[in-house]
Short mmCIF file of C-alpha atoms in Angstrom, two decimals:
data_model
loop_
_atom_site.label_atom_id
_atom_site.label_comp_id
_atom_site.label_asym_id
_atom_site.label_seq_id
_atom_site.Cartn_x
_atom_site.Cartn_y
_atom_site.Cartn_z
CA MET A 1 -26.22 1.98 7.60
CA THR A 2 -28.10 5.00 8.65
CA GLU A 3 -24.94 6.61 9.04
CA LEU A 4 -23.62 5.09 5.81
CA GLY A 5 -26.59 6.33 4.11
CA GLY A 6 -26.17 9.97 5.60
CA GLN A 7 -22.44 10.24 4.65
CA LEU A 8 -23.42 8.95 0.96
CA LEU A 9 -26.09 11.71 0.87
CA GLN A 10 -23.55 14.33 1.87
CA GLY A 11 -21.61 12.96 -0.51
CA PHE A 12 -23.81 13.39 -3.66
CA ASP A 13 -24.68 16.64 -2.06
CA ALA A 14 -21.14 17.53 -2.81
CA ALA A 15 -20.70 15.73 -6.43
CA LEU A 16 -23.93 16.86 -7.70
CA THR A 17 -23.04 20.39 -8.19
CA VAL A 18 -23.06 21.67 -11.79
CA GLY A 19 -19.12 22.28 -12.33
CA ASN A 20 -18.51 18.89 -10.45
CA VAL A 21 -20.53 17.08 -13.12
CA LEU A 22 -19.15 18.95 -15.83
CA TYR A 23 -16.09 17.97 -14.84
CA CYS A 24 -16.63 14.31 -14.19
CA LEU A 25 -18.17 14.15 -17.67
CA LEU A 26 -14.82 15.58 -18.96
CA GLY A 27 -12.81 12.80 -16.95
CA VAL A 28 -14.65 10.21 -18.38
CA THR A 29 -14.82 11.57 -21.70
CA LEU A 30 -11.19 12.07 -21.94
CA GLY A 31 -10.67 8.23 -20.09
CA THR A 32 -12.68 6.96 -23.02
CA LEU A 33 -11.12 8.89 -25.50
CA ILE A 34 -7.38 7.97 -24.39
CA GLY A 35 -8.89 4.47 -23.67
CA VAL A 36 -9.84 4.20 -27.42
CA LEU A 37 -6.67 5.58 -28.87
CA PRO A 38 -4.08 2.98 -28.40
CA GLY A 39 -0.42 3.93 -26.78
CA ILE A 40 -1.54 6.95 -24.76
CA GLY A 41 -2.92 5.17 -21.24
CA PRO A 42 -4.38 6.92 -18.56
CA VAL A 43 -1.22 7.50 -16.54
CA ALA A 44 0.46 9.32 -19.30
CA THR A 45 -2.80 11.60 -19.59
CA ILE A 46 -2.91 11.89 -15.85
CA ALA A 47 0.62 13.14 -15.70
CA MET A 48 -0.05 15.71 -18.41
CA LEU A 49 -3.03 17.08 -16.72
CA LEU A 50 -1.70 17.37 -13.39
CA PRO A 51 -0.69 21.12 -13.52
CA THR A 52 -4.27 21.76 -14.93
CA THR A 53 -5.69 21.40 -11.71
CA TYR A 54 -4.12 24.11 -9.86
CA GLY A 55 -6.54 26.33 -10.50
CA LEU A 56 -9.53 23.72 -9.68
CA PRO A 57 -10.95 22.88 -6.31
CA PRO A 58 -9.86 19.85 -4.54
CA LEU A 59 -12.81 17.86 -5.22
CA THR A 60 -13.38 18.95 -8.97
CA ALA A 61 -9.54 18.18 -9.77
CA LEU A 62 -9.89 14.63 -7.97
CA ILE A 63 -13.41 13.73 -9.66
CA MET A 64 -11.96 14.65 -13.31
CA LEU A 65 -8.60 12.43 -12.54
CA ALA A 66 -10.59 9.50 -11.16
CA GLY A 67 -13.07 9.72 -14.23
CA ILE A 68 -10.06 9.73 -16.81
CA TYR A 69 -8.97 6.03 -14.79
CA TYR A 70 -11.79 4.40 -14.81
CA GLY A 71 -13.27 6.04 -18.18
CA ALA A 72 -10.05 4.25 -19.79
CA GLN A 73 -11.01 0.82 -18.92
CA TYR A 74 -14.38 1.54 -20.80
CA GLY A 75 -12.84 3.17 -23.88
CA GLY A 76 -9.70 0.27 -24.19
CA SER A 77 -12.40 -2.57 -24.53
CA THR A 78 -13.68 -0.46 -27.69
CA SER A 79 -10.23 -0.52 -29.66
CA ALA A 80 -9.53 -4.08 -28.46
CA ILE A 81 -12.79 -5.50 -30.01
CA LEU A 82 -12.87 -3.41 -33.33
CA VAL A 83 -8.96 -2.89 -34.00
CA ASN A 84 -7.33 -5.85 -31.99
CA LEU A 85 -5.26 -3.35 -30.30
CA PRO A 86 -5.68 -2.88 -26.29
CA GLY A 87 -6.24 0.94 -25.92
CA GLU A 88 -5.35 0.23 -21.94
CA SER A 89 -3.19 -2.68 -20.96
CA SER A 90 -6.14 -4.15 -18.61
CA SER A 91 -7.86 -4.50 -22.17
CA VAL A 92 -5.32 -7.35 -23.45
CA VAL A 93 -7.81 -9.92 -22.70
CA THR A 94 -10.54 -8.91 -24.15
CA CYS A 95 -8.80 -8.83 -27.74
CA LEU A 96 -8.78 -12.56 -27.81
CA ASP A 97 -12.75 -13.21 -27.72
CA GLY A 98 -13.97 -9.49 -28.43
CA TYR A 99 -12.01 -9.33 -31.79
CA ALA A 100 -13.14 -12.81 -32.69
CA MET A 101 -16.94 -11.42 -32.36
CA ALA A 102 -16.24 -8.63 -34.37
CA ARG A 103 -14.94 -10.69 -37.10
CA ARG A 104 -18.22 -12.78 -36.86
CA GLY A 105 -20.44 -9.39 -37.22
CA ARG A 106 -21.30 -9.59 -33.53
CA ALA A 107 -18.98 -6.45 -32.63
CA GLY A 108 -22.21 -4.68 -31.00
CA ALA A 109 -23.07 -7.62 -28.90
CA ALA A 110 -19.44 -7.43 -27.69
CA LEU A 111 -19.43 -3.78 -26.99
CA GLY A 112 -22.88 -3.77 -25.16
CA ILE A 113 -21.93 -6.55 -22.98
CA ALA A 114 -18.23 -4.71 -22.11
CA ALA A 115 -20.11 -1.54 -21.17
CA LEU A 116 -23.15 -3.29 -19.28
CA GLY A 117 -20.75 -5.19 -17.44
CA SER A 118 -18.30 -2.61 -16.66
CA PHE A 119 -21.19 -0.56 -15.33
CA PHE A 120 -22.62 -3.06 -13.15
CA ALA A 121 -19.06 -4.13 -11.72
CA GLY A 122 -18.12 -0.46 -11.36
CA SER A 123 -21.00 0.26 -9.59
CA VAL A 124 -20.71 -2.77 -7.16
CA ALA A 125 -17.13 -2.05 -6.77
CA THR A 126 -17.79 1.59 -5.77
CA LEU A 127 -20.76 0.30 -3.15
CA ILE A 128 -17.84 -2.11 -1.56
CA ILE A 129 -15.55 1.06 -1.25
CA ALA A 130 -18.22 2.90 0.45
CA VAL A 131 -18.85 0.10 2.97
CA LEU A 132 -15.16 -0.54 3.73
CA ALA A 133 -14.04 3.09 4.15
CA ALA A 134 -15.33 3.83 7.72
CA PRO A 135 -13.59 0.56 8.97
CA LEU A 136 -10.61 0.60 7.35
CA ALA A 137 -10.29 4.13 8.19
CA ALA A 138 -10.52 3.70 11.75
CA LEU A 139 -8.31 1.00 11.40
CA ALA A 140 -5.77 3.23 9.90
CA LEU A 141 -6.23 5.83 12.89
CA LYS A 142 -4.58 3.26 15.31
CA PHE A 143 -1.55 2.72 12.81
CA GLY A 144 1.69 4.57 14.49
CA PRO A 145 5.02 5.48 12.49
CA ALA A 146 5.99 2.00 12.78
CA GLU A 147 3.09 0.49 11.26
CA TYR A 148 3.05 2.92 8.68
CA PHE A 149 6.52 1.98 7.89
CA SER A 150 5.99 -1.67 7.69
CA LEU A 151 2.91 -1.14 5.81
CA MET A 152 5.02 0.60 3.06
CA VAL A 153 7.44 -1.96 2.93
CA LEU A 154 4.70 -4.46 2.11
CA GLY A 155 3.37 -2.44 -0.55
CA LEU A 156 6.72 -2.14 -2.19
CA ILE A 157 7.43 -5.89 -2.05
CA ALA A 158 3.81 -6.73 -3.27
CA ALA A 159 4.54 -4.14 -6.04
CA ILE A 160 7.57 -6.08 -7.24
CA VAL A 161 5.94 -9.46 -6.91
CA LEU A 162 3.13 -8.40 -9.06
CA ALA A 163 5.15 -6.35 -11.56
CA ASN A 164 5.28 -7.57 -15.05
CA GLY A 165 8.75 -9.06 -16.43
CA SER A 166 12.04 -9.45 -14.32
CA VAL A 167 11.95 -9.21 -10.75
CA ILE A 168 15.35 -8.05 -10.89
CA LYS A 169 14.12 -4.96 -12.96
CA ALA A 170 11.32 -4.46 -10.85
CA ILE A 171 13.62 -4.29 -7.81
CA ALA A 172 16.02 -1.89 -9.52
CA MET A 173 13.14 0.45 -10.80
CA ILE A 174 11.82 0.62 -7.25
CA ALA A 175 15.16 1.19 -5.59
CA LEU A 176 15.72 4.00 -8.16
CA GLY A 177 12.53 5.68 -7.37
CA LEU A 178 13.51 5.21 -3.63
CA LEU A 179 17.02 7.30 -4.46
CA LEU A 180 15.05 9.84 -6.62
CA GLY A 181 12.86 10.61 -3.51
CA LEU A 182 15.96 11.41 -1.28
CA VAL A 183 17.25 14.57 -3.65
CA GLY A 184 16.19 17.66 -1.96
CA THR A 185 16.50 19.23 1.33
CA ASP A 186 16.50 16.53 4.63
CA VAL A 187 13.51 17.83 6.80
CA ASN A 188 15.50 16.87 9.69
CA SER A 189 18.95 18.17 9.47
CA GLY A 190 18.11 21.29 6.58
CA VAL A 191 21.12 19.99 4.61
CA GLU A 192 20.56 19.34 1.00
CA ARG A 193 20.91 16.03 -0.47
CA PHE A 194 22.19 14.99 -3.92
CA SER A 195 20.98 18.52 -5.02
CA PHE A 196 24.84 19.06 -6.80
CA GLY A 197 24.14 22.97 -5.77
CA ILE A 198 21.36 23.67 -8.22
CA PRO A 199 18.72 25.68 -6.58
CA GLU A 200 15.64 24.08 -8.37
CA LEU A 201 16.76 20.78 -6.62
CA SER A 202 16.59 22.31 -3.21
CA ASP A 203 12.87 20.60 -2.86
CA GLY A 204 13.60 17.48 -4.64
CA PHE A 205 12.58 16.59 -8.29
CA GLY A 206 9.06 17.68 -8.64
CA PHE A 207 6.11 15.19 -9.11
CA VAL A 208 4.63 16.42 -12.26
CA VAL A 209 8.30 16.37 -13.78
CA VAL A 210 9.21 12.77 -12.92
CA SER A 211 5.46 11.50 -13.69
CA MET A 212 5.09 13.69 -17.08
CA GLY A 213 8.92 12.75 -18.15
CA ILE A 214 8.96 8.86 -17.46
CA PHE A 215 5.04 8.43 -18.53
CA GLY A 216 3.98 11.16 -20.82
CA ILE A 217 7.20 12.21 -22.95
CA ALA A 218 8.59 8.66 -23.03
CA GLU A 219 5.14 7.10 -24.19
CA ILE A 220 5.33 9.76 -27.02
CA ILE A 221 8.78 8.75 -28.25
CA HIS A 222 7.73 5.00 -28.12
CA ASN A 223 4.81 5.52 -30.22
CA LEU A 224 6.46 7.10 -32.95
CA GLU A 225 8.24 3.77 -33.47
CA LYS A 226 5.20 2.09 -33.80
CA ASN A 227 3.16 0.92 -37.34
CA GLU A 228 0.35 3.01 -37.62
CA GLN A 229 -1.55 0.58 -39.74
CA ARG A 230 -5.05 -0.12 -37.80
CA ASP A 231 -7.36 -2.70 -39.59
CA ILE A 232 -10.69 -1.47 -38.29
CA PHE A 233 -12.58 -5.04 -38.98
CA ALA A 234 -15.82 -3.71 -37.88
CA THR A 235 -17.02 0.00 -39.42
CA THR A 236 -20.66 -0.48 -38.42
CA VAL A 237 -21.21 -2.40 -34.98
CA GLY A 238 -25.03 -3.72 -35.62
CA ARG A 239 -27.23 -4.03 -32.37
CA LEU A 240 -25.55 -2.90 -29.32
CA LEU A 241 -28.09 -4.66 -27.10
CA PRO A 242 -27.02 -8.35 -26.16
CA THR A 243 -29.77 -11.01 -27.09
CA ARG A 244 -31.47 -13.11 -24.15
CA ASP A 245 -28.98 -15.81 -24.70
CA ASP A 246 -26.01 -13.41 -24.06
CA PHE A 247 -27.18 -12.31 -20.80
CA ARG A 248 -28.03 -15.91 -20.11
CA GLN A 249 -23.98 -16.90 -20.80
CA SER A 250 -22.97 -13.65 -19.44
CA TRP A 251 -24.48 -12.70 -15.94
CA LYS A 252 -22.52 -15.77 -14.20
CA PRO A 253 -18.86 -14.01 -15.52
CA VAL A 254 -19.69 -10.43 -14.92
CA LEU A 255 -20.46 -11.52 -11.20
CA ARG A 256 -17.46 -13.43 -10.77
CA GLY A 257 -15.50 -10.59 -12.69
CA THR A 258 -16.85 -8.37 -10.38
CA PHE A 259 -15.84 -10.26 -7.10
CA LEU A 260 -12.37 -11.08 -8.46
CA GLY A 261 -11.57 -7.57 -9.40
CA SER A 262 -12.96 -5.93 -6.43
CA LEU A 263 -10.42 -8.37 -4.38
CA LEU A 264 -7.60 -8.17 -6.57
CA GLY A 265 -7.85 -4.28 -7.17
CA ILE A 266 -6.63 -3.36 -3.63
CA LEU A 267 -3.25 -5.36 -4.01
CA PRO A 268 -0.62 -3.48 -4.93
CA GLY A 269 0.80 -3.15 -8.60
CA GLY A 270 -1.59 -5.62 -9.57
CA GLY A 271 -5.23 -4.00 -9.81
CA ALA A 272 -7.21 -4.23 -13.11
CA ILE A 273 -4.68 -5.92 -15.06
CA LEU A 274 -4.34 -8.63 -12.94
CA SER A 275 -7.88 -8.54 -12.50
CA SER A 276 -8.87 -9.05 -16.09
CA PHE A 277 -6.53 -12.17 -16.47
CA ALA A 278 -7.45 -13.93 -13.63
CA SER A 279 -10.91 -13.67 -14.50
CA TYR A 280 -10.28 -14.92 -18.07
CA THR A 281 -8.73 -17.55 -16.56
CA LEU A 282 -11.37 -18.62 -14.36
CA GLU A 283 -13.99 -18.25 -16.82
CA LYS A 284 -11.78 -20.70 -19.49
CA LYS A 285 -11.57 -23.00 -16.60
CA LEU A 286 -15.14 -23.29 -15.62
CA ALA A 287 -16.41 -23.39 -19.18
CA LYS A 288 -18.09 -26.39 -20.17
CA ASP A 289 -16.27 -26.10 -23.75
CA PRO A 290 -13.08 -24.19 -23.14
CA SER A 291 -12.16 -24.77 -26.67
CA ARG A 292 -14.90 -21.70 -27.63
CA PHE A 293 -12.39 -19.36 -25.76
CA GLY A 294 -10.48 -16.99 -28.46
CA GLN A 295 -12.99 -17.95 -31.14
CA GLY A 296 -15.70 -15.54 -30.08
CA ALA A 297 -17.12 -16.59 -26.88
CA ILE A 298 -19.07 -13.82 -24.99
CA GLU A 299 -18.18 -15.02 -21.33
CA GLY A 300 -14.53 -14.15 -22.46
CA VAL A 301 -15.67 -10.42 -23.07
CA ALA A 302 -18.00 -10.24 -20.18
CA GLY A 303 -15.81 -11.57 -17.26
CA PRO A 304 -12.64 -9.15 -17.82
CA GLU A 305 -14.22 -6.54 -18.55
CA SER A 306 -16.10 -6.59 -15.25
CA ALA A 307 -12.98 -7.35 -13.35
CA ASN A 308 -10.79 -4.47 -14.59
CA ASN A 309 -13.48 -1.90 -13.93
CA ALA A 310 -14.07 -3.62 -10.40
CA GLY A 311 -10.22 -3.31 -10.06
CA ALA A 312 -9.95 0.19 -11.17
CA GLN A 313 -12.72 1.39 -8.65
CA THR A 314 -11.50 -0.54 -5.74
CA SER A 315 -7.60 0.53 -6.28
CA PHE A 316 -9.13 3.67 -4.67
CA ILE A 317 -9.48 1.85 -1.34
CA PRO A 318 -5.70 1.96 0.03
CA LEU A 319 -5.42 5.38 -1.19
CA LEU A 320 -8.45 6.87 0.37
CA THR A 321 -8.15 4.48 3.85
CA LEU A 322 -4.32 4.45 4.31
CA GLY A 323 -3.27 6.91 2.00
CA ILE A 324 -1.08 4.47 0.19
CA PRO A 325 -1.07 4.41 -3.56
CA PRO A 326 -1.25 0.70 -5.10
CA ASN A 327 -0.45 1.50 -8.52
CA ALA A 328 1.20 4.51 -10.66
CA VAL A 329 -2.58 5.99 -11.48
CA MET A 330 -3.06 6.06 -7.43
CA ALA A 331 0.28 7.39 -7.05
CA LEU A 332 -0.56 10.34 -9.36
CA MET A 333 -3.75 10.87 -7.25
CA VAL A 334 -1.39 11.25 -4.46
CA GLY A 335 0.40 13.94 -6.19
CA ALA A 336 -2.50 15.72 -6.92
CA MET A 337 -3.83 15.61 -3.24
CA MET A 338 -0.58 16.88 -2.43
CA ILE A 339 -0.87 19.62 -4.86
CA HIS A 340 -4.11 20.92 -2.72
CA GLY A 341 -2.22 20.80 0.18
CA ILE A 342 -4.40 17.58 1.49
CA VAL A 343 -2.55 14.78 3.03
CA PRO A 344 -3.45 11.49 1.98
CA GLY A 345 -4.49 9.02 4.90
CA PRO A 346 -7.54 8.20 7.08
CA GLN A 347 -7.42 11.45 8.54
CA VAL A 348 -9.19 12.94 5.20
CA MET A 349 -12.58 11.10 6.25
CA THR A 350 -12.90 13.32 9.36
CA GLU A 351 -11.30 16.56 8.21
CA ARG A 352 -12.52 16.76 4.77
CA PRO A 353 -15.66 14.51 4.71
CA GLU A 354 -17.20 16.20 1.60
CA LEU A 355 -14.13 15.73 -0.45
CA PHE A 356 -13.62 11.87 1.17
CA TRP A 357 -17.56 11.35 0.46
CA GLY A 358 -17.94 13.13 -3.02
CA LEU A 359 -15.31 11.44 -4.57
CA ILE A 360 -17.08 8.14 -3.80
CA ALA A 361 -20.30 9.45 -5.06
CA SER A 362 -18.97 11.02 -8.17
CA MET A 363 -17.93 7.19 -9.16
CA TRP A 364 -21.45 6.09 -9.77
CA ILE A 365 -22.43 9.26 -11.50
CA GLY A 366 -19.63 8.63 -13.80
CA ASN A 367 -20.07 5.07 -14.52
CA ALA A 368 -23.62 6.15 -15.29
CA LEU A 369 -22.28 8.91 -17.99
CA LEU A 370 -19.91 6.18 -19.23
CA VAL A 371 -22.91 4.15 -20.33
CA LEU A 372 -24.74 6.85 -22.00
CA LEU A 373 -21.05 7.77 -23.71
CA ASN A 374 -19.94 4.39 -25.02
CA LEU A 375 -22.92 2.94 -26.77
CA PRO A 376 -24.79 6.25 -28.36
CA LEU A 377 -21.16 7.53 -29.70
CA ILE A 378 -19.72 4.30 -30.95
CA GLY A 379 -19.56 6.01 -34.40
CA LEU A 380 -17.53 8.59 -33.20
CA TRP A 381 -14.97 6.20 -31.76
CA ILE A 382 -14.65 4.37 -34.90
CA ARG A 383 -13.96 7.40 -36.70
CA LEU A 384 -10.97 8.48 -34.11
CA LEU A 385 -9.34 5.42 -34.53
CA LYS A 386 -8.50 6.33 -37.78
CA VAL A 387 -6.82 9.36 -36.95
CA PRO A 388 -2.80 8.77 -37.58
CA TYR A 389 -0.78 9.43 -34.51
CA ARG A 390 1.73 11.63 -36.29
CA LEU A 391 -1.30 14.06 -36.43
CA LEU A 392 -1.30 13.66 -32.35
CA TYR A 393 1.80 13.69 -31.16
CA PRO A 394 2.65 17.54 -31.56
CA ALA A 395 -0.29 18.70 -29.93
CA ILE A 396 0.51 16.23 -26.94
CA LEU A 397 3.97 16.86 -26.69
CA LEU A 398 3.17 20.67 -26.42
CA PHE A 399 0.51 20.45 -23.91
CA CYS A 400 3.27 18.32 -21.92
CA CYS A 401 5.59 21.19 -22.18
CA VAL A 402 3.23 23.61 -21.47
CA GLY A 403 2.04 22.24 -18.24
CA ILE A 404 5.41 21.41 -17.03
CA TYR A 405 6.47 25.19 -17.46
CA SER A 406 3.36 26.56 -16.04
CA VAL A 407 4.10 24.71 -12.48
CA ASN A 408 7.16 26.75 -11.52
CA GLN A 409 7.79 29.11 -14.79
CA SER A 410 11.37 27.16 -15.04
CA ALA A 411 12.89 26.11 -18.20
CA LEU A 412 15.40 23.76 -16.15
CA GLU A 413 12.25 21.70 -14.95
CA LEU A 414 11.29 21.53 -18.66
CA ALA A 415 14.56 20.28 -19.44
CA PHE A 416 14.43 17.62 -16.40
CA ALA A 417 11.09 16.43 -17.89
CA VAL A 418 13.03 15.65 -21.09
CA GLY A 419 15.96 13.82 -19.40
CA PHE A 420 13.00 11.51 -17.38
CA GLY A 421 11.52 11.37 -21.04
CA LEU A 422 14.64 9.53 -22.73
CA LEU A 423 15.14 7.79 -19.39
CA GLY A 424 11.70 6.45 -19.48
CA TYR A 425 12.23 5.60 -23.44
CA VAL A 426 15.21 3.42 -22.01
CA PHE A 427 13.17 1.68 -19.74
CA ILE A 428 10.56 0.63 -22.18
CA LYS A 429 13.59 -0.75 -24.47
CA LEU A 430 14.88 -2.50 -21.67
CA ASP A 431 11.63 -4.08 -20.66
CA CYS A 432 11.87 -2.27 -17.29
CA GLU A 433 7.95 -1.58 -16.31
CA PRO A 434 8.18 2.27 -15.09
CA ALA A 435 5.07 2.13 -12.43
CA PRO A 436 7.33 0.72 -9.58
CA LEU A 437 9.59 3.53 -10.01
CA LEU A 438 6.86 6.01 -9.18
CA LEU A 439 5.49 3.80 -6.22
CA GLY A 440 9.28 4.05 -4.99
CA PHE A 441 9.47 7.77 -5.72
CA VAL A 442 6.36 8.66 -4.09
CA LEU A 443 6.57 6.35 -1.10
CA GLY A 444 10.54 6.94 -0.48
CA PRO A 445 10.07 10.07 1.40
CA LEU A 446 7.17 8.77 3.24
CA MET A 447 9.13 5.69 4.11
CA GLU A 448 11.72 7.72 5.58
CA GLU A 449 9.99 10.00 7.69
CA ASN A 450 8.02 7.13 9.40
CA LEU A 451 10.99 5.26 10.24
CA ARG A 452 13.02 8.23 11.43
CA ARG A 453 9.71 9.13 13.61
CA ALA A 454 9.71 5.37 14.82
CA LEU A 455 13.05 5.17 15.76
CA LEU A 456 12.67 8.64 17.51
CA LEU A 457 10.11 7.45 19.82
CA ALA A 458 11.85 4.19 20.42
CA ARG A 459 14.76 5.89 21.25
CA GLY A 460 16.98 4.18 18.58
CA ASP A 461 15.75 0.63 19.19
CA ALA A 462 15.02 -1.36 15.85
CA LEU A 463 13.10 -4.03 17.50
CA VAL A 464 10.15 -1.31 17.74
CA PHE A 465 9.02 -2.87 14.14
CA LEU A 466 8.94 -6.26 15.64
CA SER A 467 7.27 -5.75 19.33
CA ARG A 468 4.33 -3.82 17.82
CA PRO A 469 2.27 -6.80 17.04
CA LEU A 470 0.57 -5.00 13.56
CA SER A 471 3.86 -3.68 12.47
CA ALA A 472 5.51 -7.19 13.07
CA PHE A 473 2.46 -9.14 11.11
CA LEU A 474 2.80 -6.62 7.88
CA LEU A 475 6.59 -7.26 7.92
CA PHE A 476 5.64 -11.14 8.30
CA LEU A 477 3.28 -10.90 5.62
CA ALA A 478 6.27 -8.95 3.15
CA LEU A 479 8.58 -11.79 4.09
CA LEU A 480 6.13 -14.37 2.97
CA LEU A 481 5.95 -12.84 -0.30
CA VAL A 482 9.86 -12.63 -0.69
CA LEU A 483 9.79 -16.25 0.28
CA ALA A 484 7.07 -16.90 -2.52
CA LEU A 485 9.41 -15.08 -4.91
CA VAL A 486 12.51 -17.42 -3.91
CA ILE A 487 10.56 -20.53 -4.43
CA PRO A 488 11.06 -21.89 -7.59
CA ASN A 489 7.54 -23.31 -8.50
CA ILE A 490 5.84 -20.36 -7.26
CA ARG A 491 8.07 -17.89 -9.24
CA LYS A 492 7.82 -20.13 -12.29
CA THR A 493 3.84 -19.92 -12.33
CA ARG A 494 4.36 -16.24 -11.95
CA ASP A 495 6.46 -16.06 -15.06
CA GLN A 496 4.46 -18.20 -17.11
CA ALA A 497 1.45 -16.32 -16.11
CA PHE A 498 3.00 -13.04 -17.70
CA GLN A 499 4.15 -14.86 -20.83
CA ASP A 500 0.88 -16.03 -21.45
CA SER A 501 -0.30 -12.43 -21.25
#
């Protein structure tokens, strides 16, 4: 514990500089803003902002991007409660009871318990990251190429199992992501693959180009189809501080939501979304009167909001300790680290401790700033909800184009991004979730590298993946997940859960 305390002090020393605090404030403010405004989302926003991080110190850039992610979880509850539109996908469940509370004149209590529960869950989840970081990183240092390959296989299969919608479509998205990751020069032979003689493709598709096209431009096109009419039921929210009875009904759901979110947030593909649905289901099952849910039960706000914030925080654990992104946002964080020449993985803790612990410490700072932002500025967020999207999208599109062009000053990369944007729009129309594609795109080259390295060290013996105990165990877990998809009852339960959501 003494060592952990010293490491956290080192982290706070790195995070509490004027520049880092200001960028943390900027990140959580942007996160809250895009959470409040339905239809943008943290993935698209982080993808758009990646080019702006080139001129920032690595820690400052990561602090800002992380703040956008967990800030969006806070902001998403505001539009869910006031407009019955989830600003962020993990806030879908909050609409059920949050909007019902607003209709009964209790919007303030719903917003207050959402903010306080989120702050508690985020703080506890950050403590869990700090406690688990060192032992997990030590374990990860024992990983060889075979173990890393098997871990990535497990992660991709888990992403398929937990992806929303069709399993076949999720597999297709991951396969397409893996194929896109193959474009460029083969590291071992120096031969260009699938570049079609285009010089700009000799290094493969740029991470910023793919992510900004698939998520940023595609979301803009998709949102232009939507009806802009927003019925803001509560223009005045009343008392923000929950009553004593509200606290009495909420403290257990907050604790349970924090525990569930902290656990499920580590899983690939699940994270905050899976956590919020699991928490709502659990609270409804434990309630003495389940019929209250959907009619304005405060537990239906407190539990899921705590769970999605805890899940958002603990999804950093696989990224920081193993270098494996569990969801699309963490894949973007991997991209941000690579932009700054940082290889994600356990070596970051030993080689860049100020960055590792500084990022963890900044999460406490960010969660405190979010409480100060969300409650006093609720009137501002209400006014922003009235801004028509047709006034926002030209500025967002211009920002995307400037960001893409500024990376390599390449007009062709801008054209590629537009192409990926159109492709992303097609995916949306076909109900294909694009997040697995980004995971496949990021993990594909790493999987290939570790596969080749493991086979090279084993002199071509493919049994090396089964002869090493840890690698065999990870592949066994992957096989269990595949079997779980094949078993009809389990697959029916999975599909029913997503239909209910």
